[in-house]
PDB file of C-alpha atoms and ligand atoms in Angstrom:
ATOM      1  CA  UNK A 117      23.796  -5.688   0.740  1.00  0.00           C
ATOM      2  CA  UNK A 118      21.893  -7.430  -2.265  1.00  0.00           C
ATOM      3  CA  UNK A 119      18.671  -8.666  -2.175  1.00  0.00           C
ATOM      4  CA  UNK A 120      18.045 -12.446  -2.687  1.00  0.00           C
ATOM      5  CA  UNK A 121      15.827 -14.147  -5.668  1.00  0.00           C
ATOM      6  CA  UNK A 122      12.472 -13.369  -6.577  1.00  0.00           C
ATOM      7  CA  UNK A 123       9.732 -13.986  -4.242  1.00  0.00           C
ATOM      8  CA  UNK A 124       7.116 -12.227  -6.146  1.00  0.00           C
ATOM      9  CA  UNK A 125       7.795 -11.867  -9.966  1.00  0.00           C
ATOM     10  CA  UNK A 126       6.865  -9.008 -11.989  1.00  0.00           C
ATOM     11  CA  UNK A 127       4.408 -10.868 -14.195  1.00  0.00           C
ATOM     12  CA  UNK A 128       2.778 -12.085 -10.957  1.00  0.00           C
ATOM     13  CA  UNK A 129       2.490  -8.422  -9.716  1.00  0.00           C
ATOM     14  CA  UNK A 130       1.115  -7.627 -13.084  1.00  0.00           C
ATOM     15  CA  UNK A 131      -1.625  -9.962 -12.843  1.00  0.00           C
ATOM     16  CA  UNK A 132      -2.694  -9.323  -9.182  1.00  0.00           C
ATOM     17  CA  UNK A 133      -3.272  -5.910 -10.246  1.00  0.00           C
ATOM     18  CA  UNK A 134      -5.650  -6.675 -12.910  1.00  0.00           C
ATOM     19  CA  UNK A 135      -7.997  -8.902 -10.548  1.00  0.00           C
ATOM     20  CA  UNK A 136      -7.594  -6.260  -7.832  1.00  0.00           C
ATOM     21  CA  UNK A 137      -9.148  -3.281 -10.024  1.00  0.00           C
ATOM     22  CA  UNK A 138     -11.542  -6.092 -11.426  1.00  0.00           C
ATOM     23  CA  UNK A 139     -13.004  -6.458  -7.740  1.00  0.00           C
ATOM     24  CA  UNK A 140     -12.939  -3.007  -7.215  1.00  0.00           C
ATOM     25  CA  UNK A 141     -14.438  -1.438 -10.062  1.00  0.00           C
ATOM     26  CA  UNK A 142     -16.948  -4.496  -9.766  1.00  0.00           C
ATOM     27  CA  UNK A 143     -17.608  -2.760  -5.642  1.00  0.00           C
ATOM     28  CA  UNK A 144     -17.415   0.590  -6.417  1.00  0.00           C
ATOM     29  CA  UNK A 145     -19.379   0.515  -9.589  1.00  0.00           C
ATOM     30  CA  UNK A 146     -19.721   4.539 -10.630  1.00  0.00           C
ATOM     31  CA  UNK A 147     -19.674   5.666  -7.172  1.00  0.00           C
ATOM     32  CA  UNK A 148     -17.184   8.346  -6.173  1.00  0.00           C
ATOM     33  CA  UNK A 149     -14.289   6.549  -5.574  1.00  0.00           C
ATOM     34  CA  UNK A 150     -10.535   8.470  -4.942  1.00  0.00           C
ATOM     35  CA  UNK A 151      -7.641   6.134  -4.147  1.00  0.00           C
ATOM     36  CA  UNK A 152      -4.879   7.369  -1.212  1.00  0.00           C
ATOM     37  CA  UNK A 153      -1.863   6.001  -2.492  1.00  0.00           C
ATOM     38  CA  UNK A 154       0.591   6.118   0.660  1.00  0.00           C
ATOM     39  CA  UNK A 155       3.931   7.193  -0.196  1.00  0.00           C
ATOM     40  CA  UNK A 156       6.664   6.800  -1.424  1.00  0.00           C
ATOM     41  CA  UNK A 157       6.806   2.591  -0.759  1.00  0.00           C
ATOM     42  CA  UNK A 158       3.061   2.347  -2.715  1.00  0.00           C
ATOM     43  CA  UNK A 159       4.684   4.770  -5.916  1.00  0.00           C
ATOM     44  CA  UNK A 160       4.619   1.340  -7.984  1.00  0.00           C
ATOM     45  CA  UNK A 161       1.720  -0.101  -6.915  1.00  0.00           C
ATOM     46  CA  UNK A 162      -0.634   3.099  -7.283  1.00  0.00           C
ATOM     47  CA  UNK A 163       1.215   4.417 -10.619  1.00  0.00           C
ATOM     48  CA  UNK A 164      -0.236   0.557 -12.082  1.00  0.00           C
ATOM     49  CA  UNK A 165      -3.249   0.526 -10.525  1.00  0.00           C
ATOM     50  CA  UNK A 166      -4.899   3.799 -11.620  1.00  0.00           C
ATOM     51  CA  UNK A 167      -3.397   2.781 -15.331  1.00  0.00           C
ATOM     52  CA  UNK A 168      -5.450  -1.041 -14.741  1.00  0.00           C
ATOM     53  CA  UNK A 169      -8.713   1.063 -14.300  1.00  0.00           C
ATOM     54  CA  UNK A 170     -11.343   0.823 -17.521  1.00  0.00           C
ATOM     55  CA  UNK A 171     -12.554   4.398 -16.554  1.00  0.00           C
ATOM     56  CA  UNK A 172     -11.218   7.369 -14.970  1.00  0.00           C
ATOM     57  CA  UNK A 173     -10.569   7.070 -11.341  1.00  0.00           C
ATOM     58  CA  UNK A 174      -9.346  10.153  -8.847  1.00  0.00           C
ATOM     59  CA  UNK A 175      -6.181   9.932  -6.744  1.00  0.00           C
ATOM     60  CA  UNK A 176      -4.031  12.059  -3.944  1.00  0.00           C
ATOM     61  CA  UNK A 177      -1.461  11.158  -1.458  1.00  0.00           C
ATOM     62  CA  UNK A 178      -0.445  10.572   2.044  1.00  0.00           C
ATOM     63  CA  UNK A 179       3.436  10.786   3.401  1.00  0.00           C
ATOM     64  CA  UNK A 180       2.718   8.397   6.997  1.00  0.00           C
ATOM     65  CA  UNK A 181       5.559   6.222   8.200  1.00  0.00           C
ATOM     66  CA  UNK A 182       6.254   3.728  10.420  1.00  0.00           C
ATOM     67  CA  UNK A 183       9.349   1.729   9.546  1.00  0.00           C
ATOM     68  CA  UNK A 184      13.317   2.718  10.507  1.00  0.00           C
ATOM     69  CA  UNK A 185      15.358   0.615   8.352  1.00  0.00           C
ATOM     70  CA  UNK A 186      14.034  -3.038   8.421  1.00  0.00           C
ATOM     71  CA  UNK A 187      11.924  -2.997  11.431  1.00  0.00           C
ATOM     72  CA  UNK A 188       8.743  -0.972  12.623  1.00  0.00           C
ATOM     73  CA  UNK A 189       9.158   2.172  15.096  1.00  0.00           C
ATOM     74  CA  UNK A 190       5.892   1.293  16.688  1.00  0.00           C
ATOM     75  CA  UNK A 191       5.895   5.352  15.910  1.00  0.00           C
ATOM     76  CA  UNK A 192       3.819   6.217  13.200  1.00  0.00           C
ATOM     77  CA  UNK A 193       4.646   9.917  11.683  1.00  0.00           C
ATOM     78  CA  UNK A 194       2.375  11.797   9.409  1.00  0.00           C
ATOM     79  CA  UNK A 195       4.579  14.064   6.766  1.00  0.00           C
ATOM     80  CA  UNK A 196       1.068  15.135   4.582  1.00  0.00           C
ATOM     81  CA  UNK A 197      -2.618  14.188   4.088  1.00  0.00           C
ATOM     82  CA  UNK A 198      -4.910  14.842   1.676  1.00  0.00           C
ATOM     83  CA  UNK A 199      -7.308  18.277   2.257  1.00  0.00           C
ATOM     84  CA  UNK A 200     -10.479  18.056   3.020  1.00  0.00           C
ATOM     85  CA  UNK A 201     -11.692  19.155  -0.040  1.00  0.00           C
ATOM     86  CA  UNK A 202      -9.833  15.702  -1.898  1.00  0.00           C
ATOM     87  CA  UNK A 203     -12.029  13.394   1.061  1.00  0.00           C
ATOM     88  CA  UNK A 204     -15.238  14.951   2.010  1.00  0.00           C
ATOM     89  CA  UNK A 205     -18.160  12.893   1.308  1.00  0.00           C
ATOM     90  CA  UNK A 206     -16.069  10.663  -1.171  1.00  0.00           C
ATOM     91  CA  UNK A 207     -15.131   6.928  -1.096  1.00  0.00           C
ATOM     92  CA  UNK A 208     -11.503   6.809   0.188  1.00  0.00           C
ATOM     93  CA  UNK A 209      -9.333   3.408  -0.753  1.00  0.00           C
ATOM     94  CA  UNK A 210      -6.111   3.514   1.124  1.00  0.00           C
ATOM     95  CA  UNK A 211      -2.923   1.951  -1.019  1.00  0.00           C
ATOM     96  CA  UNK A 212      -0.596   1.113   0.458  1.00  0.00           C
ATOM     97  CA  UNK A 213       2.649  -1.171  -0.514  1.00  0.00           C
ATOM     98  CA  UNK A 214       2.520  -3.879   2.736  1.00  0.00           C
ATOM     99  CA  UNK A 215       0.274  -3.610   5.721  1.00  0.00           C
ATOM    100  CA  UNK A 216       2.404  -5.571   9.025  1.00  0.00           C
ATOM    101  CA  UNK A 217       0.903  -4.353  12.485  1.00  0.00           C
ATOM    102  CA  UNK A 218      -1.363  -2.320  11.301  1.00  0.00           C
ATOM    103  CA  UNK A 219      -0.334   0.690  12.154  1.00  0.00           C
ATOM    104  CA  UNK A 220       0.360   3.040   9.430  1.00  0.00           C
ATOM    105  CA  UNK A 221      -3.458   1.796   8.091  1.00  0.00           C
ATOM    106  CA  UNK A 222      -4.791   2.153  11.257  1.00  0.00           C
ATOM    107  CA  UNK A 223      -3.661   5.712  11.772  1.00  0.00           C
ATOM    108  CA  UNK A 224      -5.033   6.748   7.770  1.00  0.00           C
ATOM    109  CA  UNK A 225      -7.983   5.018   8.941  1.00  0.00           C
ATOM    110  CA  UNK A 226      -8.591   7.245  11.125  1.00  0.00           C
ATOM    111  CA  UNK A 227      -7.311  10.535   9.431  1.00  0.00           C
ATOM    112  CA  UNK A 228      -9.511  10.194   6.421  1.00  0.00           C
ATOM    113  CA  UNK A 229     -12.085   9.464   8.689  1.00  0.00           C
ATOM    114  CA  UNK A 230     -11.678  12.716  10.536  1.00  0.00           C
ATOM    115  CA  UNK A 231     -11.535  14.638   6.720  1.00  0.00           C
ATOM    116  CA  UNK A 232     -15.143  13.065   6.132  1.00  0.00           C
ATOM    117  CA  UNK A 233     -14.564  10.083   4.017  1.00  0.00           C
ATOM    118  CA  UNK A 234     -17.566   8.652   3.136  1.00  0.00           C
ATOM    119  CA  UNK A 235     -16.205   5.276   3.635  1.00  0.00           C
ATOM    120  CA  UNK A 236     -12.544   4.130   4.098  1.00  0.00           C
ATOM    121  CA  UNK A 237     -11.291   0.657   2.862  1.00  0.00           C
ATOM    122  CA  UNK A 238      -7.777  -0.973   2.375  1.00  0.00           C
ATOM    123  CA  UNK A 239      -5.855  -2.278  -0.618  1.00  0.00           C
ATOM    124  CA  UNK A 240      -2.907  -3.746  -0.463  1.00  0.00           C
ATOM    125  CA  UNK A 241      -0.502  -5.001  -2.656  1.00  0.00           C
ATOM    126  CA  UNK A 242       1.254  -6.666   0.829  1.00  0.00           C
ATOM    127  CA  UNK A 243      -0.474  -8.686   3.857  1.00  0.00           C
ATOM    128  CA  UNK A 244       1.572  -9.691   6.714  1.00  0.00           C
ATOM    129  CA  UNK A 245      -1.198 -11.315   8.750  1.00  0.00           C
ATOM    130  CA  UNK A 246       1.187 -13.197  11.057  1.00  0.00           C
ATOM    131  CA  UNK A 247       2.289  -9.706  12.182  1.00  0.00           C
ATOM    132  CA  UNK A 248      -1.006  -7.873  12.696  1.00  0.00           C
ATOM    133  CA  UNK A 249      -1.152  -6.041  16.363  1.00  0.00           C
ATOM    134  CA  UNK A 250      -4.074  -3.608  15.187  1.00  0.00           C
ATOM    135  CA  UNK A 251      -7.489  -4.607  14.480  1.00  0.00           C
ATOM    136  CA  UNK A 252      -8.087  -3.563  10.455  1.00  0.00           C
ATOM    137  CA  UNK A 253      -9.134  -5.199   7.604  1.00  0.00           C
ATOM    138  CA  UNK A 254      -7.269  -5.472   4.364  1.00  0.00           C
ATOM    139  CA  UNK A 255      -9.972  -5.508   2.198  1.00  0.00           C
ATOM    140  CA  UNK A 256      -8.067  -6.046  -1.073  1.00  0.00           C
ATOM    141  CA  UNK A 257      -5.049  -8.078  -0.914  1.00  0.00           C
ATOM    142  CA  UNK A 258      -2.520  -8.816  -3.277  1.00  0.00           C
ATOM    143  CA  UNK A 259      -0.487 -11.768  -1.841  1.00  0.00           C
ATOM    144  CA  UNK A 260       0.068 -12.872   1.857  1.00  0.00           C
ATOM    145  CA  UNK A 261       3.435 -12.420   2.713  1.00  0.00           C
ATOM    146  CA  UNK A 262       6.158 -14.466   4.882  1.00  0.00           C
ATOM    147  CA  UNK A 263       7.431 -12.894   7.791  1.00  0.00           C
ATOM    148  CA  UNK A 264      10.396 -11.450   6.305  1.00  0.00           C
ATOM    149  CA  UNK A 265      11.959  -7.999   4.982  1.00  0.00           C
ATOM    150  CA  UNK A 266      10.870  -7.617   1.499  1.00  0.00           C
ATOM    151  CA  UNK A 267      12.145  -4.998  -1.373  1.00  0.00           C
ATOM    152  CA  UNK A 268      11.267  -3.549  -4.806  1.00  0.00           C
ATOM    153  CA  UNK A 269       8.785  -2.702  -6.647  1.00  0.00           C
ATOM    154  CA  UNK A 270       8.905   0.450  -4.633  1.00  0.00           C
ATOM    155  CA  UNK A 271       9.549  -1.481  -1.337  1.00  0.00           C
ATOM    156  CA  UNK A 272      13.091  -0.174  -0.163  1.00  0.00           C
ATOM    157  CA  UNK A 273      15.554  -0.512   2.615  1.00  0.00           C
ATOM    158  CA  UNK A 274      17.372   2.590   3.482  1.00  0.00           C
ATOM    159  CA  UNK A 275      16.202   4.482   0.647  1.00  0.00           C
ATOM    160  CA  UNK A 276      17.612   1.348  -1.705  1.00  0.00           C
ATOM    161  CA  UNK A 277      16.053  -1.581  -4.063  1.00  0.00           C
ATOM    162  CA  UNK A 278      12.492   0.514  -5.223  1.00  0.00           C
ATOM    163  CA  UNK A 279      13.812   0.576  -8.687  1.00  0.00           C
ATOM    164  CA  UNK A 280      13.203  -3.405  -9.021  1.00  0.00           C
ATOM    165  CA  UNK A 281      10.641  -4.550 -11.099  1.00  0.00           C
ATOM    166  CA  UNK A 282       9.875  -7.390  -8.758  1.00  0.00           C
ATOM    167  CA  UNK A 283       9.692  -8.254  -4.976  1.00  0.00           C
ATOM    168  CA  UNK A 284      12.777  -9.541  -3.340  1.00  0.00           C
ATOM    169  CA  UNK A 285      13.342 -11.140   0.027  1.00  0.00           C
ATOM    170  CA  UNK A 286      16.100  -9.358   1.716  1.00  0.00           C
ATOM    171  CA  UNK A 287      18.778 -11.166   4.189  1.00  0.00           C
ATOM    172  CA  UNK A 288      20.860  -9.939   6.478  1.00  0.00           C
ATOM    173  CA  UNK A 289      18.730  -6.492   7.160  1.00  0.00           C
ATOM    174  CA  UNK A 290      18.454  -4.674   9.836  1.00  0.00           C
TER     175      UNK A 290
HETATM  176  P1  LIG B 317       2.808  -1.241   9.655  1.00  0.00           P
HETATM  177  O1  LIG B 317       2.462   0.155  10.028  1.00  0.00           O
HETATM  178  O2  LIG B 317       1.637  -2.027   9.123  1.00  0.00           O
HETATM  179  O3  LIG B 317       3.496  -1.972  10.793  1.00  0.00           O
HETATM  180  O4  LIG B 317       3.900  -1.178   8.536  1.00  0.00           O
HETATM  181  C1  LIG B 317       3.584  -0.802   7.247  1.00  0.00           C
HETATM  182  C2  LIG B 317       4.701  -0.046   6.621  1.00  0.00           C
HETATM  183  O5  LIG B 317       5.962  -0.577   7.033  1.00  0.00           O
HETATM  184  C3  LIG B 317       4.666  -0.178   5.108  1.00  0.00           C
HETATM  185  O6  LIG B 317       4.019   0.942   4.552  1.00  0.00           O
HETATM  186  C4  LIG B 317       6.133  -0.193   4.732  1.00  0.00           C
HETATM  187  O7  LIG B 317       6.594   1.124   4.568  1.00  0.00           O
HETATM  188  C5  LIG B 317       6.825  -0.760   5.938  1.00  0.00           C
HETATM  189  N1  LIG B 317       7.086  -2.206   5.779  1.00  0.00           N
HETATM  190  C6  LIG B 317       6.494  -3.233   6.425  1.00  0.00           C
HETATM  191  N2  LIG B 317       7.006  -4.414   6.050  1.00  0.00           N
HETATM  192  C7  LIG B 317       7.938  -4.131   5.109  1.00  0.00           C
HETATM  193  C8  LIG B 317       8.820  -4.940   4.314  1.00  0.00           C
HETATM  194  O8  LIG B 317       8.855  -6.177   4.369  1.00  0.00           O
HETATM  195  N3  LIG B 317       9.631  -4.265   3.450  1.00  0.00           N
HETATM  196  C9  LIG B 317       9.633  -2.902   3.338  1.00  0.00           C
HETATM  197  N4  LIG B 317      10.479  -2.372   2.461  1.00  0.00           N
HETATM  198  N5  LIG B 317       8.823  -2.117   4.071  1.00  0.00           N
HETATM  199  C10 LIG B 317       7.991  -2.728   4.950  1.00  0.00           C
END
């Protein structure tokens, strides 16, 4: 299977980033701020963010899943969180690759929550609004995107397409 023509260009990407970390650093100002990068689909995204940021910024990671091939489980498994120790009392921003139901944010949400986050929020490089099914906010939001199977830029299907430096509609998945 190859993956169609580019939806979201890599220049594009490049420049989302740099008005994402504007608005946050502009939020945050010097409060205690640790991103949650959730793997592996977000290993682009975060790896450019934290390099966008004027001054140093903290992050860990999360393993939680959702998706079997090109549709969502409804399932959402937890492989690792962050400890306590990396949350407690701190300012947790979730980022993630592409939010769709909700799910796999709602879930974090919840976990970092539980860990003591002073206050969770979402970032994502991905908004599927027309697919939501759980009530949470995408706080930061790279592009909204069309109902459809996307890859690279970390984004894969079946473990292929993350090495793209841009975002890709693919057809034909299942
Ligand atoms: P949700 O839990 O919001 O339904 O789904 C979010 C997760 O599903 C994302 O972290 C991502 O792993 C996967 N996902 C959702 N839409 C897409 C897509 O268009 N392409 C790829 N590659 N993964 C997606």
């Amino acid at each position: 299977m190859n993956p169609g023509k580019i939806l979201i260009s890599e220049s594009e990407i490049a420049q989302a980033i740099t008005r994402l970390v504007e608005e946050i650093v502009h939020n945050y100002g010097d409060s205690d701020l640790v991103l949650v990068g959730v793997m592996d689909g977000a290993i682009c995204f975060l790896a450019d963010m934290i390099r966008a940021f004027p001054h140093p910024v903290d992050m860990v990671t999360a393993r939680v899943s959702s998706y079997e091939g090109a549709k969502s489980s409804g399932q959402v498994n937890i492989d690792w969180l962050p400890s306590r120790e990396q949350i407690e009392g701190r300012h947790a921003l979730i980022v993630e690759d592409i939010v769709d139901t909700g799910a796999t944010i709602a879930t974090l949400t919840k976990e970092l929550i539980a860990l003591g986050a002073a206050s969770v929020n979402v970032c994502a490089l991905l908004d599927k609004p027309a697919r939501r099914e759980h009530g949470v906010e995408v706080t930061y939001a790279g592009f909204d995107a069309p109902d459809a199977f996307l890859v690279g830029y970390g984004l894969d299907y079946n473990g292929k397409f993350r090495n793209l430096s841009d975002l890709r509609k693919l057809s034909g998945a299942k």
